[in-house]
Amino acid sequence: MSAPKKVVLAYSGGLDTSIILKWLQEEKGCEVVTFTADLGQGEELEPARKKALAAGVKPENIYIDDLREEFVRDFVFPMFRANTVYEGLYLLGTSIARPLISKRQIEIAHEVDADAVCHGATGKGNDQVRFELGYYALDPDIKVIAPWREWDLNSRGKLIEYAEKHGIEIAKDKRGEAPFSVDANLLHTSSEGKVLEDPNDEAPAYVYQRTVSPEDAPDKATIIEVGFERGDAVSIDGEALSPATLLTRLNELGGSNGIGRLDLLENRFVGMKSRGVYETPGGTILLMAHRGIEQITMDKGAAHLKDELMPRYAELIYNGFWFSPEREMLQAAIDASQELVTGTVRLKLYKGNCDIIGRASPYSLYSQEHVTFEEDDVYDQADAGGFIKINALRLRLLKARDRKAGLNR
Amino acid sequence: MSAPKKVVLAYSGGLDTSIILKWLQEEKGCEVVTFTADLGQGEELEPARKKALAAGVKPENIYIDDLREEFVRDFVFPMFRANTVYEGLYLLGTSIARPLISKRQIEIAHEVDADAVCHGATGKGNDQVRFELGYYALDPDIKVIAPWREWDLNSRGKLIEYAEKHGIEIAKDKRGEAPFSVDANLLHTSSEGKVLEDPNDEAPAYVYQRTVSPEDAPDKATIIEVGFERGDAVSIDGEALSPATLLTRLNELGGSNGIGRLDLLENRFVGMKSRGVYETPGGTILLMAHRGIEQITMDKGAAHLKDELMPRYAELIYNGFWFSPEREMLQAAIDASQELVTGTVRLKLYKGNCDIIGRASPYSLYSQEHVTFEEDDVYDQADAGGFIKINALRLRLLKARDRKAGLNR
Amino acid sequence: MSAPKKVVLAYSGGLDTSIILKWLQEEKGCEVVTFTADLGQGEELEPARKKALAAGVKPENIYIDDLREEFVRDFVFPMFRANTVYEGLYLLGTSIARPLISKRQIEIAHEVDADAVCHGATGKGNDQVRFELGYYALDPDIKVIAPWREWDLNSRGKLIEYAEKHGIEIAKDKRGEAPFSVDANLLHTSSEGKVLEDPNDEAPAYVYQRTVSPEDAPDKATIIEVGFERGDAVSIDGEALSPATLLTRLNELGGSNGIGRLDLLENRFVGMKSRGVYETPGGTILLMAHRGIEQITMDKGAAHLKDELMPRYAELIYNGFWFSPEREMLQAAIDASQELVTGTVRLKLYKGNCDIIGRASPYSLYSQEHVTFEEDDVYDQADAGGFIKINALRLRLLKARDRKAGLNR
Amino acid sequence: MSAPKKVVLAYSGGLDTSIILKWLQEEKGCEVVTFTADLGQGEELEPARKKALAAGVKPENIYIDDLREEFVRDFVFPMFRANTVYEGLYLLGTSIARPLISKRQIEIAHEVDADAVCHGATGKGNDQVRFELGYYALDPDIKVIAPWREWDLNSRGKLIEYAEKHGIEIAKDKRGEAPFSVDANLLHTSSEGKVLEDPNDEAPAYVYQRTVSPEDAPDKATIIEVGFERGDAVSIDGEALSPATLLTRLNELGGSNGIGRLDLLENRFVGMKSRGVYETPGGTILLMAHRGIEQITMDKGAAHLKDELMPRYAELIYNGFWFSPEREMLQAAIDASQELVTGTVRLKLYKGNCDIIGRASPYSLYSQEHVTFEEDDVYDQADAGGFIKINALRLRLLKARDRKAGLNR
């Protein structure tokens, strides 16, 4: 790989990526383009611009984009159509944001004629994989710089030293070791590392940033109604909302009701286990609501196929294969099931609980006439006898065979 | 099918199966053997004996068995090894009890030389399928009598009339229509029908029988520690407990903390949707605890394969194929993963919430040394670069191909 | 079900469906509409018209349709995109034709305002299921008449007697028992029953009707080149051909080279095993050719996902669920993989063998540069070291855990 | 990684591994232990001993093992129980041998107290992964040396030069570039590279080494009968044979009848496509025979589950994950299905064709009584009506819903 000349850096404005910015200029001799995305992480972005300028980045090389609507519409919602959870519990809040960052970074690289991209993820985690698979899938010739795998600034002390040496502003609370590491976007906040490293120690209360504890949530339940069209949430309590606005509202509702906390010990793609604390207030509501609307609108065959495909789909997203043919194939299957996933779901939010209490749809497949305990004119119970006999045939032949062969199994 | 002569009836002692008992004697001219099982449904069984005697059943033809330990040990626990949920939410409390009843009924039939078995499930539900697939799988020549698919007592009025005519005792509250129908065992209580038939109406509070509402649960959390050996729960807070005793204790813990309620609109095997309200207090804790112990002891490859197999496994149980070669194959795979699923999980129970707060195991696969943000001697971050490059290769070749072909996808 | 008044009969003009026609008129008192489809079975269809007229069917109630192009384009080709085989070997020649017949029958029913449809499949086979699931999926209110499950003409003798009584023409060779039963269309010929009923007896040579034996095939190989566009075959040896014309040509090539014979003992949907002899000359070539073109144009992730989905997809088609949401979901996934499955495959046909000997594509993903044993500039072998180390990490942690725990597994 | 001191080399005695041997001594300063396995590759092994001695390896450091029986019994046969094929066609002849070599190499390392192992696979292929995943899974602390990824002898010229410089014997035909590269064992011979690198060029006849061409095979068919017990082949034509002896005999039968050739363009685990020519004469017969015995002894539910699991299982073996929990889980499921896979299969071998012509078993599940076209007493055709109606219910509800909603889909 020849030396990179111009690099698009995924830049948060924080200490680490500020050091990377400088390191790219100093050690790599690169022209740096910074890219700062608003994915709903809840931070001001203008300070990033100032810091980039201060670091000598040309104004035209500073990109600050509000990607919140695209994030929810084109990444979060498609994923939720599959009722996606990783390892039974995790809503993939970090995983699903990475492909969008990669995509935009490559777009900018093409716009500014950069030959390289750079991210600040470490060499032990999943994010490096997600970023880089995204980069390579969208530009096979792009050069990728992953400083954490390359440099020798592999301790807090060395980083601080480097920052001081290069006049990089260090927030007071960044001088010591952070007690845990955080990632946030409109879908979730994740925390990991340090105080969380012993998986048998309860996560301390101060780790949680986005949700009140169930104990601190209101003593009275909140009832909401989420409207869906073609598998995507479109309204709350009858009010039509854009994707990002809707998720923001659900986050408020979930967060204030103590909903969406998860303490997980998970398997990373790179082969080690790690412990994370996740807060996904709106996503937790959205998942339950989507299950509710599918319950009433989706055929059993489709629903069960979706359930079987989901773990693979979740694994692909977790591992960073959003831009892969197999993820797109699964998405095509999933999306083909959502055409009539339309209607409303009522949910009760109460101190950490999020329960479906009603569902309705113009495309309901529920037939009270069929299911009633009363007499009906639509279902002949005798049919069930034939259904059972034919389903049992192979089992009876098996047992008869065993008997004939003198087997007692 | 020639006329049955001697039939083993799954007999609860309730009105419906008492009518069936009489009907078998009168209409079928059968000698009736009653079988009443204690599966933890929480009812006295001796009244069933009295009623059977009163109906003219010979004392030696009355079987009353306590199957609680067998139920939990050989059915509930194997199912929980797979973290089994049906349609994302349902813990299969009714489904898993049916095969045991079938099995014992066939055993009794062989003991008493009966040529037929009979159950009281209707022709619209799943239970008829579960009972009968079990019967046939264990005795291919058995005759099966399903009165609800056969007789003309297809309304409450006709049933009451038949009961009165034959001197069958009718509890006062059974004269009118029950507002909903209930099934219970040590794993769960299910309610369905009547007041629950509109899936958009919230289930009334009086439907719940086994759990307090989250609102009514204590304001203070309960912390428990569940111990596991080889994938099965063996202790609570350090006290070794038999399977049924343990589940009973978890039911108390869950029930009093408002845990395990579910309002579900599900897809029946027979093709219609139905709405059920389930209370699975102990099972909900058990599922979460099992996930917790697998998090720390199970390899990623095994865990993900289990996740992918689970929906199929759940469907088999729901549909009544417990005694099928494919269920046994899946069980073999699942059980092969549980050898070292041993350790303890701490859980916090609070107003409907059941959260893992710690896990520990002598067979832990978690390596703090590998995952730490600090420097380490066990993991070479540069390896991740190669890992990503090789994983990306096919994606790069794809994109390069698209470019070469002038495709802009 | 009220009595049907006007029924669309799937009518071949053969003895059995002629008897059904009469039976519908006589016993059911129905007005009969006959529908005879040309699916490439290789029979004259005009005799069917004459027989229908002779049986008193009104001219406007006689439908004779050439469905060959639709059959191959909309049913055979989509199925082959998935490299579909049932139970490892069967190319589903009968299964894939049934949905089209059902579809057209329902269309005609709507055109002529009929309230019922009828088919001549027996009560033991798969075809009854395939026809009727198709009918019901396309018209939930249609009445379905399945004479073989209903009437008492359940022996050859009774049928002949009925035919004679009603003046139905009986071909000489139909008087005795046929030595086996045949179904044919453009994709295959199947034979089953009678002389084939002992699965340990070799199928006699006279069963085969569409292929010469490998022994009788030419001593010289035939080389052909099949062209593909978007996953479907479009040309042979450079000559563009319509779907049905192409399959016809492949049938000639395969049949004359002894290709596509299969002696199978298979599992029917209704629970019993049956033995069939299938001849699928063109389909066998098409399957191999499609594999060849996918080898060079399809990404590994897509290819492996397709392989995993295929058995389920095949089972759905075999069981008659063509018109089901889950088949459509799988089709969406499969079709999403075929966009660039374009190019040519050369095959060698010789005495029963059909071997790929070359493949080429403008969308080739094969990179000689990457795979060469020579030095290259595109692949860094050191990356593979990292790839292996990271893939091995979890396995190493497993073994280290086992050692630490004193386990010797 | 500290410098290795004593290394167990997988040593064939050929030029490449002889150079590696010397290189380990010279460049790595290691004591070398050679391990040469007889896996049925058809080469004399004693020359390897002589060459090792000549290179200065101590006699006690030379291991030559006949692993043929273990190879077939513990690796090939378990794999064939699953009817395993990779990418639809490949019988995994190379893949399945690697774990055994790894296993024995690690055993020897422990016996001789070596701290490292070494193999001669290149950095582009699958074998490096298979070897090394095996090593690490069995000894997490072992040092692995992969010279091809490390040294600079990356051309034929440099290798020859190194050999000459170190007095390594060079067979005459090894001086030039080999036209293709070969791997062989009792299951197959694979060829790849050089003359095979253009996937559109037919493989030249001289590439094939183990099978005659179909054209050159006898004009008369050979009929054989393969006996199975519990899923494994145990006899040919009634003669009981050990696993390796049996496979050897099948290889002769297959090879002389032109059976088992495959020209494949496949997807490597490392992300590139490669073209291989495989000859698996005995394995091809074994696969077909195993399918045959399963046809008659295996229940549909088990068979279809096996078909669905197989592609994943094949991928795991291909990718080198034999010693992984998920492969072992799948094996447990597969093995659980084989208990009664016992009986005989007759096959016709003729000029490349291998066809099942008969199967018989004491555990047959085939019931002529059920399948007959004649009248029977065991199957009530009316049951099929109920079976279809219940299976159709959800499809009817779907269509009724669509109609009600005014959708015309």
XYZ file of C-alpha atoms in Angstrom, chain C residues 45-406:
362
model
C -55.221 -31.972 -27.042
C -57.900 -31.854 -29.715
C -59.140 -35.348 -28.850
C -59.933 -33.948 -25.404
C -62.210 -31.388 -27.046
C -64.002 -34.076 -28.995
C -64.515 -36.206 -25.945
C -65.789 -33.276 -23.930
C -68.252 -32.403 -26.660
C -69.316 -36.033 -26.828
C -69.909 -35.971 -23.094
C -72.280 -33.077 -23.569
C -70.036 -30.244 -22.510
C -71.039 -26.998 -24.205
C -68.459 -25.690 -26.689
C -68.053 -22.476 -24.713
C -67.295 -24.585 -21.654
C -64.275 -26.230 -23.220
C -60.924 -24.572 -22.476
C -57.744 -25.792 -24.118
C -54.711 -23.651 -23.345
C -51.103 -23.806 -24.377
C -49.336 -22.892 -21.150
C -45.868 -24.083 -22.057
C -44.147 -20.710 -22.141
C -45.794 -19.535 -18.948
C -44.940 -22.837 -17.299
C -41.241 -22.567 -18.004
C -40.909 -18.817 -17.598
C -42.903 -18.300 -14.414
C -42.576 -21.627 -12.634
C -39.688 -23.781 -13.872
C -37.151 -20.988 -14.239
C -37.793 -19.342 -10.852
C -37.435 -22.753 -9.236
C -34.173 -23.476 -11.013
C -32.749 -20.153 -9.841
C -32.536 -21.845 -6.447
C -30.838 -25.024 -7.753
C -33.818 -26.777 -6.265
C -33.738 -30.473 -5.491
C -36.006 -32.360 -3.116
C -34.409 -34.914 -0.854
C -31.071 -34.427 -2.544
C -32.097 -35.725 -5.928
C -35.576 -34.937 -7.244
C -36.074 -32.013 -9.616
C -39.763 -31.521 -8.724
C -41.105 -31.913 -12.235
C -44.641 -32.754 -11.142
C -44.762 -30.435 -8.158
C -43.953 -27.323 -10.124
C -46.681 -27.868 -12.697
C -49.555 -28.107 -10.250
C -49.714 -24.466 -9.133
C -50.040 -23.299 -12.731
C -52.926 -25.683 -13.358
C -54.608 -24.504 -10.147
C -54.117 -20.896 -11.095
C -55.583 -21.257 -14.560
C -58.450 -23.351 -13.253
C -59.411 -20.652 -10.780
C -59.113 -17.986 -13.479
C -61.486 -19.947 -15.654
C -63.841 -20.482 -12.735
C -64.016 -16.739 -12.341
C -64.492 -16.205 -16.076
C -67.357 -18.651 -16.347
C -68.773 -17.917 -12.925
C -68.252 -21.447 -11.667
C -68.473 -22.139 -7.965
C -66.346 -25.276 -7.884
C -63.206 -26.891 -9.246
C -62.318 -30.550 -9.558
C -59.163 -32.585 -10.113
C -58.420 -36.243 -10.698
C -55.672 -36.810 -8.132
C -56.029 -39.616 -5.616
C -56.339 -39.295 -1.866
C -52.947 -40.803 -1.165
C -50.693 -38.568 -3.140
C -49.150 -35.137 -3.094
C -50.996 -33.787 -6.091
C -54.343 -33.469 -4.342
C -52.616 -31.225 -1.801
C -50.845 -29.169 -4.417
C -54.000 -28.618 -6.474
C -56.179 -27.773 -3.532
C -53.755 -25.509 -1.684
C -53.471 -23.635 -4.961
C -57.242 -23.413 -5.341
C -57.820 -22.195 -1.802
C -54.937 -19.738 -1.861
C -56.368 -18.098 -4.946
C -60.043 -18.316 -4.042
C -60.862 -18.954 -0.394
C -64.545 -19.570 -1.172
C -64.165 -22.024 -4.014
C -65.707 -25.460 -3.619
C -63.304 -28.286 -4.241
C -64.360 -31.675 -5.521
C -61.896 -34.529 -5.208
C -63.762 -37.543 -6.587
C -61.137 -40.093 -5.599
C -61.598 -39.221 -1.935
C -65.334 -39.319 -2.255
C -66.677 -41.893 -4.664
C -66.753 -45.655 -4.394
C -65.151 -46.311 -7.785
C -62.066 -47.409 -5.948
C -60.913 -50.214 -8.197
C -60.077 -50.589 -11.852
C -63.023 -52.941 -12.295
C -65.561 -50.487 -10.940
C -64.157 -47.717 -13.087
C -64.388 -49.793 -16.261
C -67.884 -50.807 -15.336
C -68.870 -47.190 -14.782
C -67.298 -46.163 -18.074
C -69.083 -48.899 -19.978
C -72.354 -48.065 -18.345
C -72.020 -44.437 -19.389
C -70.688 -45.029 -22.867
C -67.250 -43.630 -22.160
C -64.681 -44.686 -24.699
C -62.094 -47.051 -23.251
C -58.795 -47.404 -25.065
C -57.823 -51.039 -25.417
C -54.748 -50.762 -23.294
C -56.753 -49.199 -20.492
C -58.918 -52.247 -19.861
C -56.332 -54.041 -17.816
C -54.328 -52.602 -14.996
C -51.634 -50.269 -16.221
C -48.246 -51.584 -15.081
C -47.431 -48.137 -13.730
C -48.877 -44.644 -13.649
C -47.428 -41.712 -15.563
C -47.377 -37.935 -15.328
C -45.598 -35.810 -17.887
C -44.923 -32.208 -18.768
C -42.195 -30.202 -20.402
C -39.938 -30.643 -17.389
C -40.234 -34.328 -16.711
C -41.969 -37.658 -16.938
C -42.712 -39.477 -13.718
C -43.739 -43.083 -13.314
C -44.916 -44.806 -10.189
C -46.965 -47.657 -8.810
C -47.460 -51.311 -9.640
C -44.241 -52.743 -11.124
C -42.313 -50.123 -9.259
C -43.782 -50.826 -5.847
C -40.937 -52.992 -4.583
C -38.128 -50.506 -3.976
C -35.574 -53.264 -4.097
C -36.485 -54.338 -7.628
C -34.734 -52.478 -10.397
C -37.136 -50.445 -12.496
C -37.746 -52.309 -15.756
C -36.373 -50.724 -18.902
C -39.822 -50.210 -20.405
C -40.719 -47.727 -17.685
C -38.435 -45.129 -19.227
C -40.162 -43.177 -21.948
C -38.268 -40.025 -22.545
C -34.610 -40.874 -22.303
C -32.518 -43.540 -23.918
C -30.446 -45.569 -21.503
C -26.851 -44.463 -21.073
C -25.917 -47.721 -22.760
C -27.926 -46.814 -25.846
C -26.740 -43.223 -25.986
C -24.172 -42.156 -28.599
C -20.557 -43.171 -28.066
C -19.450 -39.623 -28.726
C -19.955 -36.731 -26.372
C -22.026 -33.696 -27.297
C -20.694 -30.317 -26.182
C -23.169 -27.506 -25.696
C -23.024 -23.972 -24.427
C -25.931 -22.587 -22.439
C -26.294 -18.832 -22.142
C -27.802 -17.191 -19.064
C -29.219 -13.786 -18.298
C -30.175 -12.805 -14.772
C -30.271 -16.397 -13.659
C -32.374 -17.775 -16.494
C -31.212 -19.753 -19.495
C -31.693 -17.782 -22.677
C -29.703 -19.504 -25.372
C -28.115 -22.733 -26.530
C -24.955 -22.565 -28.565
C -25.505 -18.877 -29.064
C -29.031 -19.179 -30.374
C -31.565 -17.175 -28.362
C -34.565 -19.308 -27.480
C -37.797 -18.732 -25.642
C -38.092 -20.513 -22.292
C -40.242 -23.393 -23.530
C -38.312 -23.769 -26.760
C -35.059 -23.844 -24.838
C -36.278 -26.490 -22.437
C -37.621 -28.529 -25.334
C -34.190 -28.420 -26.962
C -32.471 -29.390 -23.729
C -34.886 -32.278 -23.385
C -33.876 -33.554 -26.799
C -30.191 -33.172 -25.972
C -30.541 -34.795 -22.589
C -32.915 -37.504 -23.667
C -30.766 -38.643 -26.538
C -27.691 -38.726 -24.295
C -29.274 -40.784 -21.547
C -29.312 -37.898 -19.096
C -31.749 -37.273 -16.251
C -32.986 -40.661 -15.078
C -33.712 -41.031 -11.400
C -35.004 -43.939 -9.354
C -36.148 -42.458 -6.053
C -37.764 -43.600 -2.863
C -39.203 -40.381 -1.515
C -41.239 -39.043 1.388
C -44.681 -37.799 0.455
C -46.240 -34.841 2.235
C -49.034 -37.114 3.405
C -46.599 -39.182 5.439
C -45.850 -42.309 3.458
C -42.874 -43.252 1.358
C -43.322 -43.933 -2.332
C -41.067 -44.970 -5.152
C -40.923 -43.002 -8.351
C -38.947 -43.110 -11.543
C -38.293 -39.690 -12.969
C -36.876 -38.578 -16.279
C -35.820 -34.951 -16.360
C -33.373 -34.727 -19.257
C -33.441 -31.017 -19.949
C -33.865 -30.078 -16.304
C -30.804 -32.057 -15.317
C -28.734 -30.137 -17.840
C -30.310 -26.872 -16.775
C -29.526 -27.480 -13.103
C -25.893 -28.229 -13.832
C -25.599 -25.265 -16.183
C -27.113 -22.951 -13.596
C -24.701 -24.184 -10.976
C -21.903 -23.474 -13.433
C -22.934 -19.902 -14.110
C -23.406 -19.230 -10.415
C -19.939 -20.593 -9.716
C -18.363 -17.788 -11.667
C -20.784 -14.916 -10.990
C -22.071 -15.379 -7.466
C -20.492 -14.249 -4.248
C -19.819 -16.850 -1.578
C -22.124 -15.273 0.979
C -25.017 -15.290 -1.439
C -24.236 -18.776 -2.685
C -24.049 -20.300 0.765
C -27.223 -18.599 1.917
C -28.974 -19.963 -1.162
C -27.705 -23.450 -0.369
C -29.083 -23.202 3.148
C -32.470 -21.899 2.070
C -32.917 -24.347 -0.764
C -34.121 -27.441 1.118
C -36.919 -25.457 2.734
C -37.817 -23.896 -0.605
C -37.881 -27.324 -2.241
C -40.067 -28.693 0.518
C -42.533 -25.842 0.098
C -42.864 -26.550 -3.606
C -43.088 -30.286 -3.085
C -45.785 -29.820 -0.448
C -47.847 -27.507 -2.620
C -47.156 -24.161 -0.984
C -46.172 -22.283 -4.147
C -48.800 -19.639 -3.444
C -47.706 -18.948 0.111
C -46.066 -15.914 1.675
C -43.059 -17.907 2.792
C -42.367 -19.263 -0.712
C -42.647 -15.731 -2.020
C -40.249 -14.472 0.646
C -37.700 -17.103 -0.279
C -38.205 -16.314 -3.945
C -37.535 -12.652 -3.239
C -34.265 -13.603 -1.558
C -33.283 -15.950 -4.368
C -34.193 -13.523 -7.113
C -32.209 -10.774 -5.390
C -29.117 -12.899 -5.943
C -29.580 -13.419 -9.676
C -29.127 -9.954 -11.123
C -25.680 -10.669 -12.506
C -25.974 -14.412 -13.016
C -25.246 -13.892 -16.660
C -22.811 -15.596 -18.995
C -22.206 -18.939 -20.628
C -21.561 -22.456 -19.436
C -20.144 -25.231 -21.569
C -21.273 -28.738 -20.794
C -20.302 -32.144 -21.974
C -23.164 -34.586 -22.423
C -22.158 -38.214 -22.620
C -24.048 -41.390 -21.816
C -25.886 -40.140 -18.776
C -23.178 -37.715 -17.665
C -23.641 -33.968 -17.754
C -20.443 -32.205 -16.768
C -19.478 -28.565 -16.645
C -16.284 -28.054 -18.627
C -16.171 -24.265 -18.796
C -17.846 -21.085 -17.622
C -17.443 -17.447 -18.618
C -19.187 -14.225 -17.703
C -18.886 -10.489 -18.196
C -19.638 -10.396 -14.456
C -17.054 -12.941 -13.432
C -15.918 -12.805 -9.819
C -13.038 -15.161 -10.494
C -9.706 -13.401 -10.200
C -6.751 -15.247 -11.676
C -4.573 -12.537 -10.232
C -5.652 -13.449 -6.719
C -5.603 -17.197 -7.001
C -2.377 -17.675 -8.922
C 0.505 -19.643 -7.431
C 2.771 -16.980 -8.880
C 3.660 -13.806 -7.072
C 0.948 -11.212 -7.131
C 0.361 -7.623 -6.067
C -3.177 -7.929 -4.835
C -3.092 -10.324 -1.908
C -0.928 -10.126 1.173
C -0.439 -13.644 2.510
C 0.369 -12.244 5.940
C -3.260 -11.169 6.234
C -4.206 -14.816 6.325
C -2.191 -15.195 9.507
C -4.306 -12.586 11.258
C -7.451 -14.051 9.796
C -6.614 -17.442 11.258
C -5.535 -16.077 14.621
C -8.774 -14.199 15.096
C -10.887 -17.113 13.892
C -8.958 -19.362 16.255
C -9.331 -17.133 19.284
C -12.572 -18.576 20.567
C -11.327 -22.116 19.985
C -8.192 -21.378 21.961
C -10.174 -19.828 24.779
C -12.345 -22.953 24.833
C -9.399 -25.287 25.113
C -7.680 -23.101 27.682
C -10.866 -23.123 29.725
C -11.103 -26.897 29.499
C -7.514 -27.244 30.628
C -7.940 -24.838 33.482
C -11.007 -26.758 34.618
C -9.075 -30.005 34.444
